[in-house]
CSV table of C-alpha atoms in Angstrom, one decimal:
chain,number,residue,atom,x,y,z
N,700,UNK,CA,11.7,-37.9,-7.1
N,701,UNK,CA,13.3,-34.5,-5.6
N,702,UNK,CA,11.2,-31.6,-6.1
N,703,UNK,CA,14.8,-29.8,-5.5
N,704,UNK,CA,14.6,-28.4,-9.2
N,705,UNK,CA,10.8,-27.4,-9.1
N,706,UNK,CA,11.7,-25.7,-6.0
N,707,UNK,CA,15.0,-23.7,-7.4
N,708,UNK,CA,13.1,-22.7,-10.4
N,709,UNK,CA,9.5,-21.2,-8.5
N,710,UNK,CA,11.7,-19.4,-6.1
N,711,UNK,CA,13.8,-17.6,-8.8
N,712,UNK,CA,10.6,-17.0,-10.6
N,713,UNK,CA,9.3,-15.3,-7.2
N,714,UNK,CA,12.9,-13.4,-6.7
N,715,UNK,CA,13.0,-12.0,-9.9
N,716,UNK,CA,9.3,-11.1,-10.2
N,717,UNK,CA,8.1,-10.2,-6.7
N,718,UNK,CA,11.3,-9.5,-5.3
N,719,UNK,CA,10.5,-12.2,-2.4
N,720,UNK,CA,13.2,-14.8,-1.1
N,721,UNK,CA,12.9,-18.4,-0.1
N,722,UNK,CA,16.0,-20.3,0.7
N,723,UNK,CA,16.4,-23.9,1.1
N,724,UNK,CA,14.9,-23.8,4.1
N,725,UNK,CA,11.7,-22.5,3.4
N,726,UNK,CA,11.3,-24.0,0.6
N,727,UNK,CA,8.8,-26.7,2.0
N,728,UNK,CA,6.7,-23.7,2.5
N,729,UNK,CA,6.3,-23.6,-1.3
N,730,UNK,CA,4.8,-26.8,-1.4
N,731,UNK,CA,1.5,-25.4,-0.9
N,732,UNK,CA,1.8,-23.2,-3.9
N,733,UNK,CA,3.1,-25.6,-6.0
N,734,UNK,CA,0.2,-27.6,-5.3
N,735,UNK,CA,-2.0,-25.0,-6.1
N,736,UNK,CA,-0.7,-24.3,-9.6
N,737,UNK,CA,-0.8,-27.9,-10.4
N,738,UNK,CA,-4.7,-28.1,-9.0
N,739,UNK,CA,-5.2,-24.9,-11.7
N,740,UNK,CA,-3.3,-25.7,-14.3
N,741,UNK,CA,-4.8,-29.0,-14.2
N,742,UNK,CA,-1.2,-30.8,-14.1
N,743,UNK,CA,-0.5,-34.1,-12.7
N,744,UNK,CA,3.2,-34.2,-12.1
N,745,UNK,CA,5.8,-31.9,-10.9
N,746,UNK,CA,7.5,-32.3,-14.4
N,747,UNK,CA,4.7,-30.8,-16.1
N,748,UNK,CA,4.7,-27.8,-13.9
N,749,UNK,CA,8.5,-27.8,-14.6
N,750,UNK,CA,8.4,-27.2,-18.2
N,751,UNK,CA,5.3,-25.3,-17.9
N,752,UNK,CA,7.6,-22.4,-15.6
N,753,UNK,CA,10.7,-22.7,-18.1
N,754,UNK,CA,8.8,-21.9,-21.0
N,755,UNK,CA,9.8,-18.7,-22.1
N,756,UNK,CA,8.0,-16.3,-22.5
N,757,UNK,CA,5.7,-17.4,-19.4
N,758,UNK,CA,1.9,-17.4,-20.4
N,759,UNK,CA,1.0,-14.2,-18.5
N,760,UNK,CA,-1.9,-15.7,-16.9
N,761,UNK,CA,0.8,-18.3,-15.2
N,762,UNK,CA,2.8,-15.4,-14.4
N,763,UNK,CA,-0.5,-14.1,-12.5
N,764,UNK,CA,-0.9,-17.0,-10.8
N,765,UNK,CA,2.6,-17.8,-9.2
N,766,UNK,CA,2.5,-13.7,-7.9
N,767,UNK,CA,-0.7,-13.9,-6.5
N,768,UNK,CA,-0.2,-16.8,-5.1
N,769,UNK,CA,3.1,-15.3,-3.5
N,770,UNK,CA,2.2,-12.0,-2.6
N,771,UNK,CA,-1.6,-11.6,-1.7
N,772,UNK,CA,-2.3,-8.5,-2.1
N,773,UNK,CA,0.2,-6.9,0.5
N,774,UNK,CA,-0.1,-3.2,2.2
N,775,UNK,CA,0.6,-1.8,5.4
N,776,UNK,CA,-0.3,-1.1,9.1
N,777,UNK,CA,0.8,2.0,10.6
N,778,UNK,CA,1.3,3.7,7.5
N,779,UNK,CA,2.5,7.3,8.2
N,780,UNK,CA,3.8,6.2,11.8
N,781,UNK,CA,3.8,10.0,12.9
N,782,UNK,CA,-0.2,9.8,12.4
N,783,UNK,CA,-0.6,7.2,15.3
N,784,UNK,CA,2.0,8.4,17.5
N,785,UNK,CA,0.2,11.8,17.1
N,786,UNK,CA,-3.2,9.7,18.0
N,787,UNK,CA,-1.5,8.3,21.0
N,788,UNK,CA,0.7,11.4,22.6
N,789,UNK,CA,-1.5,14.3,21.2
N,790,UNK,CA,-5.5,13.6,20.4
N,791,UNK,CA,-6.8,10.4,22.3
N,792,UNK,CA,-6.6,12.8,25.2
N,793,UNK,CA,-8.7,15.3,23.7
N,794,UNK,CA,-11.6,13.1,23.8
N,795,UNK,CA,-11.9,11.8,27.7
N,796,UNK,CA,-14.4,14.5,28.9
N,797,UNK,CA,-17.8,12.8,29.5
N,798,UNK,CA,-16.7,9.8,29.4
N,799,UNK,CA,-18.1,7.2,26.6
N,800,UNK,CA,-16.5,5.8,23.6
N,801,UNK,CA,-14.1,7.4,21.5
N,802,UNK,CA,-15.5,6.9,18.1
N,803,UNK,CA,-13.7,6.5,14.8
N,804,UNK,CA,-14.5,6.2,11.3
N,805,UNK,CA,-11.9,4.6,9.0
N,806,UNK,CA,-13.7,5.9,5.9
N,807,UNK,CA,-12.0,3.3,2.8
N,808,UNK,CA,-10.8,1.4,5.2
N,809,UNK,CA,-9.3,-1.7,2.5
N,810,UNK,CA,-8.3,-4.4,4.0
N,811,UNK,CA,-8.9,-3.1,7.4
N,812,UNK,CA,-4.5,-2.4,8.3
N,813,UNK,CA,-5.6,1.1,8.9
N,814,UNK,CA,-8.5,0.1,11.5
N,815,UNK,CA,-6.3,-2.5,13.1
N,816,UNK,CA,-3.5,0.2,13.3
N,817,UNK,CA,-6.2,2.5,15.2
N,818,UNK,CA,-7.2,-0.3,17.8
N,819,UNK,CA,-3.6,-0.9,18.1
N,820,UNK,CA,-2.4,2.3,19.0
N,821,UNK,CA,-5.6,2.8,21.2
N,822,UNK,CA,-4.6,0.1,23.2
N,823,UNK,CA,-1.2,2.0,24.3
N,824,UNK,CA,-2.9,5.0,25.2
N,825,UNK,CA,-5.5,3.4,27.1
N,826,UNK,CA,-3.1,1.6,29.4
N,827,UNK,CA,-4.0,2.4,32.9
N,828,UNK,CA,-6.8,4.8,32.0
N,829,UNK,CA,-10.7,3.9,31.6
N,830,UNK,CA,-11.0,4.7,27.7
N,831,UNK,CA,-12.7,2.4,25.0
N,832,UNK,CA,-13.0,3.2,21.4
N,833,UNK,CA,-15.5,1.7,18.7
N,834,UNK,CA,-14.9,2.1,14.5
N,835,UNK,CA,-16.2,2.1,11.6
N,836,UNK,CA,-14.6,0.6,9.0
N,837,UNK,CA,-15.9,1.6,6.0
N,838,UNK,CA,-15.2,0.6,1.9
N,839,UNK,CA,-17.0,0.7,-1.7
N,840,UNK,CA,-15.7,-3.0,-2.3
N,841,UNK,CA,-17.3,-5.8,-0.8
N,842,UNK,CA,-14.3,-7.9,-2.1
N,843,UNK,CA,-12.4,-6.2,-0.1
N,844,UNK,CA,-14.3,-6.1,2.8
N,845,UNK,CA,-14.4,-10.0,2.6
N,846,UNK,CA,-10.9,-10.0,3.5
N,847,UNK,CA,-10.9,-7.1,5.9
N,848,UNK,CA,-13.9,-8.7,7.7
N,849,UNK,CA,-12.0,-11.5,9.5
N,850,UNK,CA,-9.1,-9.6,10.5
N,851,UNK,CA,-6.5,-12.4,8.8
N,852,UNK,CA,-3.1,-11.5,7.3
N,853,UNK,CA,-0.5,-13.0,6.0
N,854,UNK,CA,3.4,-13.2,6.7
N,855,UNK,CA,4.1,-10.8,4.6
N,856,UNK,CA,1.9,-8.2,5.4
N,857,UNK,CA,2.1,-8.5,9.3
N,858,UNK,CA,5.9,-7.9,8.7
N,859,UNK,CA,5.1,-4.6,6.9
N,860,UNK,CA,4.9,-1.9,9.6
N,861,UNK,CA,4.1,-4.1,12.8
N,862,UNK,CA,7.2,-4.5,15.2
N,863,UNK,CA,7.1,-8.0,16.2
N,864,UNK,CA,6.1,-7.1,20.1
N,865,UNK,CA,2.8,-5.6,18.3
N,866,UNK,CA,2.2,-8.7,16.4
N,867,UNK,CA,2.8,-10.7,19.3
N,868,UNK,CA,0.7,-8.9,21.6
N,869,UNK,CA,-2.5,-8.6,19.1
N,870,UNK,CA,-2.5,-11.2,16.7
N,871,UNK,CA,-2.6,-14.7,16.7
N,872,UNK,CA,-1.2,-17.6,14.3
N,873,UNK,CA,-3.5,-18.9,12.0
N,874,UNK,CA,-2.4,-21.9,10.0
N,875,UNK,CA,-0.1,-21.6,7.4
N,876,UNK,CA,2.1,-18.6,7.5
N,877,UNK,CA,-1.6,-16.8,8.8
N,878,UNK,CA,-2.0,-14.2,11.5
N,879,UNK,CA,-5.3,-13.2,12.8
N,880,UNK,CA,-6.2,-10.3,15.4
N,881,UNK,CA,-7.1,-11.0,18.5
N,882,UNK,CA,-10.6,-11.1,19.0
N,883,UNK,CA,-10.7,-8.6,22.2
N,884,UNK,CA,-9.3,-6.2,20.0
N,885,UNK,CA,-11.0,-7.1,16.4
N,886,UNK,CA,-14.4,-6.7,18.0
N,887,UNK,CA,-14.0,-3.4,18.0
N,888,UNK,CA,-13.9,-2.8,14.5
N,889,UNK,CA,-17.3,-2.6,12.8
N,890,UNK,CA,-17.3,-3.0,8.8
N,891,UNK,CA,-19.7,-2.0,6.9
N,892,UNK,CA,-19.7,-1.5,2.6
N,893,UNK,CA,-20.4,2.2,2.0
N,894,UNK,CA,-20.2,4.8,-1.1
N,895,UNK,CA,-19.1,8.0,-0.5
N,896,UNK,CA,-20.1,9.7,-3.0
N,897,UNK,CA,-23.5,8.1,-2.6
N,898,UNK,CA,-24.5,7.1,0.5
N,899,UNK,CA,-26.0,9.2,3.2
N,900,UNK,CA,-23.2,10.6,6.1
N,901,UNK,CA,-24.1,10.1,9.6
N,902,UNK,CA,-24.1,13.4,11.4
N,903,UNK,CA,-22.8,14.8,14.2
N,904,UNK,CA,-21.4,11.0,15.1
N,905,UNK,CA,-17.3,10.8,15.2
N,906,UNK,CA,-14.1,12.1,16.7
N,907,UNK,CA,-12.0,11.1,14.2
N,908,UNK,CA,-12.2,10.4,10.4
N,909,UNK,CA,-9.6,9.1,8.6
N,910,UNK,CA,-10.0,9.4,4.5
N,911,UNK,CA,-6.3,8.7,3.9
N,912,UNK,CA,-4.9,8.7,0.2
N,913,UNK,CA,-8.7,8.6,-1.4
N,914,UNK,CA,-9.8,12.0,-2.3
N,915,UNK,CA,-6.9,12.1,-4.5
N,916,UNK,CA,-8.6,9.8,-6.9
N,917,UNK,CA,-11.5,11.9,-7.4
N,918,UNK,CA,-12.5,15.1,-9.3
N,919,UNK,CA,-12.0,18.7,-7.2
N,920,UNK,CA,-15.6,18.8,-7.3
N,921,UNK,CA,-16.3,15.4,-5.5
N,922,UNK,CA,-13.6,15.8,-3.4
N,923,UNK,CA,-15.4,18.8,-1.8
N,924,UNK,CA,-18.4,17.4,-1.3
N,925,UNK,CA,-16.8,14.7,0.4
N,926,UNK,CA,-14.9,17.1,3.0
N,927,UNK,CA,-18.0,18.6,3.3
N,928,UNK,CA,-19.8,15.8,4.4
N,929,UNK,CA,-17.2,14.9,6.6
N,930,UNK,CA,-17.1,17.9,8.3
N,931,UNK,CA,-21.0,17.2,9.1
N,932,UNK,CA,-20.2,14.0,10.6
N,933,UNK,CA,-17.5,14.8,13.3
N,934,UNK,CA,-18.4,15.8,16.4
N,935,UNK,CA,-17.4,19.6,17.4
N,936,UNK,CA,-13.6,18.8,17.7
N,937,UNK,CA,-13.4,16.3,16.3
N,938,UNK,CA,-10.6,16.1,13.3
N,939,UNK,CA,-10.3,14.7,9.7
N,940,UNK,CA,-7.3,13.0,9.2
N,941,UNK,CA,-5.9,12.6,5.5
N,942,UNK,CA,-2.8,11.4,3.5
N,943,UNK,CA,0.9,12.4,4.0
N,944,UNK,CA,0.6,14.3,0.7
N,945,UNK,CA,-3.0,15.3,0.9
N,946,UNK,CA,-4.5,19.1,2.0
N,947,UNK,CA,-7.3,21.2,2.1
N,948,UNK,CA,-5.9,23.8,0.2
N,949,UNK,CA,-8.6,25.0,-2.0
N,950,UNK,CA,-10.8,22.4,-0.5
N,951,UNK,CA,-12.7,23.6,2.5
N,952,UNK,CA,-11.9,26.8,4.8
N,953,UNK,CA,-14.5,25.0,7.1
N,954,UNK,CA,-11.7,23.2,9.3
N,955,UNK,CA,-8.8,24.6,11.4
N,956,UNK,CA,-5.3,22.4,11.0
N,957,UNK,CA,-4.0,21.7,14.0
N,958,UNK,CA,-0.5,20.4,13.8
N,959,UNK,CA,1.7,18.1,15.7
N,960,UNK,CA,5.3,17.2,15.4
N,961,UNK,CA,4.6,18.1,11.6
N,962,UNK,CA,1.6,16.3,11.5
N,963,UNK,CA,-1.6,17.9,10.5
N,964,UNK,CA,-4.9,16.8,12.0
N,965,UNK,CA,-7.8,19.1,10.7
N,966,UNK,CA,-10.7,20.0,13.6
N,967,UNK,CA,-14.3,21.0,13.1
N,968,UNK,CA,-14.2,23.9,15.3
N,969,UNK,CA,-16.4,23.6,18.7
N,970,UNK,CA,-17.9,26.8,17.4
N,971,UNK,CA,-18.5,26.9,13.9
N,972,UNK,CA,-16.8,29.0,11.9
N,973,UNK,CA,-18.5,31.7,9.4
N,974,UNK,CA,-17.7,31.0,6.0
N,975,UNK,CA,-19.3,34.2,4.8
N,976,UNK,CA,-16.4,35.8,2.1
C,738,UNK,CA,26.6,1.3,7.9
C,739,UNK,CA,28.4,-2.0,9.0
C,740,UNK,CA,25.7,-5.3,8.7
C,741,UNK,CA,26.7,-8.6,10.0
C,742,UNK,CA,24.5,-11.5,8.3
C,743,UNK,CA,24.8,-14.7,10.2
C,744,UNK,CA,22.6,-17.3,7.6
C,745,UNK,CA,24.2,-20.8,6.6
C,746,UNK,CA,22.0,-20.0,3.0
C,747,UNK,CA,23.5,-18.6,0.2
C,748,UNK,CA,20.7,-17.7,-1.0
C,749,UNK,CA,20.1,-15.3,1.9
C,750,UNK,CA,23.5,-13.6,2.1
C,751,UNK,CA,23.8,-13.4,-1.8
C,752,UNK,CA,19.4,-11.6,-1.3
C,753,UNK,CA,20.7,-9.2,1.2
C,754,UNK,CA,23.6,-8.3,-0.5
C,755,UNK,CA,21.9,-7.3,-3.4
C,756,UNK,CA,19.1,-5.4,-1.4
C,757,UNK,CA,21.3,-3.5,0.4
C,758,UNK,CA,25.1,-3.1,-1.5
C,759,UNK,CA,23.8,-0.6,-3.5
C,760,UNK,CA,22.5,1.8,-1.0
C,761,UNK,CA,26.3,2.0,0.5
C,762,UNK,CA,26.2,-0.3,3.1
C,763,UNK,CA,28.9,-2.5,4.1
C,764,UNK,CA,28.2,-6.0,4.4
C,765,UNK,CA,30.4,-8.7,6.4
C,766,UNK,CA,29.1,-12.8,6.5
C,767,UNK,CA,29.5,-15.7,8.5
C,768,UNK,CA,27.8,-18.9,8.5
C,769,UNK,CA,27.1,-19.9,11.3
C,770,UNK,CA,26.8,-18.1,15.5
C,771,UNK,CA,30.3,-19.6,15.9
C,772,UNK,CA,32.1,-17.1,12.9
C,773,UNK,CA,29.9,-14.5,14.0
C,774,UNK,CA,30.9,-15.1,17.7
C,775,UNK,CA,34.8,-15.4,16.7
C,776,UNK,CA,34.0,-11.8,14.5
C,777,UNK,CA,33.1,-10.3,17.6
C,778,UNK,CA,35.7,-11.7,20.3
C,779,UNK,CA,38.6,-10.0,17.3
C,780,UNK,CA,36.5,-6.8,18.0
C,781,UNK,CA,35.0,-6.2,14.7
C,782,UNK,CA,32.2,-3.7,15.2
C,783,UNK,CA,28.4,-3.7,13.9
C,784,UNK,CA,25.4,-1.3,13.2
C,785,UNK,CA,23.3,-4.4,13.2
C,786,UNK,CA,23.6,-7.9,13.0
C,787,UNK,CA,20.6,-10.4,11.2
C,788,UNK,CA,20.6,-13.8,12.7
C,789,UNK,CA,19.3,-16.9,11.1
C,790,UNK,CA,18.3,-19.7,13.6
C,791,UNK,CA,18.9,-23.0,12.6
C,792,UNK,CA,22.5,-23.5,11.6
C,793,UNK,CA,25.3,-26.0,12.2
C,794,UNK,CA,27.9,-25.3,14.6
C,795,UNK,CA,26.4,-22.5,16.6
C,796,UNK,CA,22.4,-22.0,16.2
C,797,UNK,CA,20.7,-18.4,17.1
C,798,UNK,CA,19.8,-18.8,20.3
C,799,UNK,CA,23.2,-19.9,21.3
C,800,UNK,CA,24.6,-17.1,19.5
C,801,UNK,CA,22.1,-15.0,21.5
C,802,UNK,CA,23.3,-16.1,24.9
C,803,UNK,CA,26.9,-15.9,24.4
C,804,UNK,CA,27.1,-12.6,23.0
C,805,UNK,CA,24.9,-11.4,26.4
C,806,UNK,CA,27.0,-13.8,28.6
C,807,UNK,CA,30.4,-12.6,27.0
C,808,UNK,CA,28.5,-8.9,26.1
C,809,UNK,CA,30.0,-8.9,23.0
C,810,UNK,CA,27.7,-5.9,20.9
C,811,UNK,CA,26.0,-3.1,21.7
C,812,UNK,CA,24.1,-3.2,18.4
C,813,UNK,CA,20.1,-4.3,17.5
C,814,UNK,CA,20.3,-8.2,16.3
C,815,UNK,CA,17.0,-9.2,14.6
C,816,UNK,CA,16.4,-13.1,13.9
C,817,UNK,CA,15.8,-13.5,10.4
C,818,UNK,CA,14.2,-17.3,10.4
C,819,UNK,CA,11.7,-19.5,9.2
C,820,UNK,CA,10.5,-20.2,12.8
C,821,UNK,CA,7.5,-18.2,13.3
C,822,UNK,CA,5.4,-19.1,16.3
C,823,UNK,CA,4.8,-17.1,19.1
C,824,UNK,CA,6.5,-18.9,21.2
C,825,UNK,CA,10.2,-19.1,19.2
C,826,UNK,CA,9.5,-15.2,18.9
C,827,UNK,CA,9.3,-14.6,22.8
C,828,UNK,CA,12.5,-17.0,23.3
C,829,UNK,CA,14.4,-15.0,21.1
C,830,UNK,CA,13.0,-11.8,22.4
C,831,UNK,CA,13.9,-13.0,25.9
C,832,UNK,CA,17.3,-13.6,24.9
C,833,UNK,CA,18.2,-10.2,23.4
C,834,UNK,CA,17.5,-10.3,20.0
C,835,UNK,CA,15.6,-6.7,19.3
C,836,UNK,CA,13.3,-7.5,16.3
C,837,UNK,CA,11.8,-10.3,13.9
C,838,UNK,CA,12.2,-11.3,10.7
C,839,UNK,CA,10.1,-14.1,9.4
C,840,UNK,CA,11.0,-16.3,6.3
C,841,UNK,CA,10.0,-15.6,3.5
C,842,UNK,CA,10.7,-11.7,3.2
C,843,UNK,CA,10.8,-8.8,0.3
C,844,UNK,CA,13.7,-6.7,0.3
C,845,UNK,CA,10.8,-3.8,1.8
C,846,UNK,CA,10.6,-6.2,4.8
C,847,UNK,CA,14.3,-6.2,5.0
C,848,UNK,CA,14.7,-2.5,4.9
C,849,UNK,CA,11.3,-1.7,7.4
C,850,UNK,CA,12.8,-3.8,9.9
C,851,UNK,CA,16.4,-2.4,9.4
C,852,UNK,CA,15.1,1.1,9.9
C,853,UNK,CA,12.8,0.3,12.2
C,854,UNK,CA,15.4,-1.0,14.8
C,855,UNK,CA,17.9,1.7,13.8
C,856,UNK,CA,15.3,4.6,13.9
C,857,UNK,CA,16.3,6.5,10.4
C,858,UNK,CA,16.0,5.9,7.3
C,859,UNK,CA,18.5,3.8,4.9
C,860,UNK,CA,19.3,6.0,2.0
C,861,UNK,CA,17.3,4.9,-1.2
C-alpha cells in the first residue's frame, strides 16, 4: 500500500508547525520518522498512524513527538559572524608572543556550535603560521553535554550559519542526514560539566572567554560575581567576550573595551587597573 | 530582488514563495535547467538563482555547465537538493554553483543562505 498519503499528511504537519519543507522527493527521508512514531505510539500499520495525525485537535504529546523528531533541538554556529571575523583579523594575533597554545574557554558552551565555530575560525588564521589553540568547553547540563560531547549535528543545524566550503572542509557525513566534525579539529575541544555560580574558576589560565547570551539570565548580583571571576581567570590581555546585546555597563569597571569594526572584546588590562573610587 | 527557482516540486516553489513574497521579492519559476536556460538566453536578469538537481529535461549540473559554457549569469546560484554527500557538494561547487542547500530546509535556512551569498540582509 502507498504510504503517499501518510507522507502528504506528516510533511504538512511539519510545514505548518516547524516551518520545515519536504517535497516529494525527500519524502523517503521521513520514513525514518514515521517509523519512529509508530515504534512510540505502539502502532502497527501506517493507517493507524494516519488517523492518529488527522485527529483534530492533535494530542499534544504527538504534537511533541513529530517536532522533535523534525527539528532536534536546532541552534547555530557562528552566531554573531563579526565576533569570529574579529577573532580571526584582529585578536588571534595578539596572542603569538612566547609561543604555546592559545587557550579558550567557551564558558556555557551548549551544544558545543560555539566551540566548533572557535576551532573553525582558528583554523583560517592559522594557515601558514605555527599557532594551535586548546578549549574548554564548558556547561551546567550534562544532557547537553551528551550531545555536544561527540561533535554530531544534524542537517538542519549544519545549514544554520556554516557555508557549505566550512562544512565541507571540517565535518564529515554521518549516517542519516548526520554530520560530525572532523576529528583533527574536534580534539581540540575539551568538555567538561561546570557551575558557574558554584564551582571554583581557574586562575590566571585563558586568553579568551566567551560567556555569550548567559549572564542575562541571572540576577545583577550573580552576574557580577561571574565577571568577576572571569576577569580572575584570563590571562593579562586576555578578553571576555559576551552577547551582541550584552555590556558591562554597571557590571565591572575592571575591564577595558576594546572595539573592532563595532565589535567589543573586553581586556583584562596587562597592568591592573585601580578600582579605588 | 529578482529570484529564479529552478525545482520540478511544487511543493518547493509554492515553500519559497511563501517565505519570501512577502518581504518584496520578486519571484520567477521554471521547472526544469532547460526553462531556466531558455529564461536566460531571452536575457531575463537575476539576483540569485536556487537550483534543484534532479529534474527531467535538464538536471543541475547540466544547467550548471551550460550557463558557464554559454556565460549566461553573473549572479550566485546555490543548489537547493536532496543530494548531500561530500562528494555531489564538490561537483557542484566545481561547476559554479556558489552555495548549498540541503533538503529538507526551514524558511531561516532559506533566508541564511540567501543572505549569506548576497552579503546583506533581506528585509524582515
Amino acid at each position: 500500500m502507498s504510504r503517499a498519503p501518510l507522507y502528504n499528511i506528516l510533511a504538512a504537519y511539519i510545514l505548518k508547525h516547524s516551518g520545515i519543507v519536504y517535497d516529494e522527493k525527500n519524502f523517503f527521508q521521513l520514513d525514518s520518522r514515521i517509523d519512529f512514531l509508530k515504534k512510540n505510539l505502539k502502532l502497527v500499520s501506517d493507517v493507524d498512524l494516519q488517523k492518529i495525525l488527522q485527529a483534530t485537535p492533535l494530542a499534544s504529546d504527538v504534537h511533541v513527538m513529530i517536532i522533535d523528531t523534525a527539528t532536534n533541538n536546532e541552534t547555530f554556529f557562528f552566531r554573531d559572524t563579526k565576533v569570529f571575523s574579529t577573532l580571526e583579523k584582529n585578536v588571534f594575533g595578539k596572542f603569538e608572543e612566547g609561543g604555546g597554545k592559545i587557550k579558550v574557554w567557551s564558558l556555557a558552551c551548549s551544544s558545543g556550535q560555539e566551540a566548533c565555530s572557535i576551532v573553525m575560525t582558528h583554523d583560517k588564521y592559522a594557515k601558514g603560521k605555527r599557532s594551535d589553540i586548546e578549549i574548554l568547553a564548558s556547561d551546567l547540563s550534562t544532557k547537553i553535554l551528551d550531545k555536544a560531547i561527540p561533535g554530531i549535528y544534524n542537517q538542519m543545524e549544519v545549514q544554520r550559519g556554516l557555508p557549505i566550503t566550512d562544512l565541507v572542509k571540517y565535518f564529515e557525513p554521518e549516517g542519516d542526514q548526520l554530520w560530525r566534525m572532523k576529528r583533527e579539529y574536534h580534539s581540540k575541544i575539551n568538555f567538561s560539566q561546570f557551575n558557574m555560580l558554584k564551582d571554583p574558576f581557574p586562575l590566571n589560565k585563558f586568553h579568551l572567554v566567551f560567556c555569550r547570551n548567559v549572564l542575562i539570565y541571572q540576577e545583577i548580583a550573580q552576574r557580577k560575581e561571574v565577571i568577576k571571576a572571569i576577569y580572575s581567570s584570563l590571562v593579562p590581555g586576555g578578553y571576555l567576550i559576551l552577547g551582541n546585546a550584552e555590556n558591562l555597563l554597571n557590571l565591572s569597571t575592571d575591564y577595558v573595551a576594546d572595539t573592532f569594526d563595532g565589535c567589543s572584546f573586553y581586556r583584562k588590562p596587562s597592568i591592573a587597573k585601580s578600582t579605588a573610587a | 530582488m529578482r529570484i529564479l527557482v529552478i525545482d520540478d516540486s511544487n511543493l518547493i516553489h509554492s515553500f519559497i514563495h511563501t517565505s519570501l513574497t512577502a518581504k518584496g521579492i520578486n519571484i520567477v519559476d521554471a521547472e526544469n535547467g532547460k526553462e531556466g536556460i531558455s529564461l536566460l538566453k531571452q536575457g531575463e536578469k537575476f539576483d540569485i538563482i536556487l537550483l534543484d538537481w534532479n529534474m527531467p529535461e535538464m538536471d543541475g549540473p547540466t544547467f550548471l555547465e551550460q550557463v558557464a559554457q554559454n556565460n549566461l549569469v553573473d549572479c550566485p546560484i546555490v543548489m537547493m537538493t536532496t543530494e548531500n554527500s561530500p562528494q555531489k557538494i564538490m561537483r557542484a561547487m566545481s561547476l559554479g554553483a556558489t552555495e548549498y542547500i540541503m533538503k529538507p530546509f526551514d524558511k531561516t535556512i532559506l533566508v541564511d543562505k540567501i543572505e549569506l551569498v548576497l552579503q546583506k540582509k533581506i528585509p524582515a
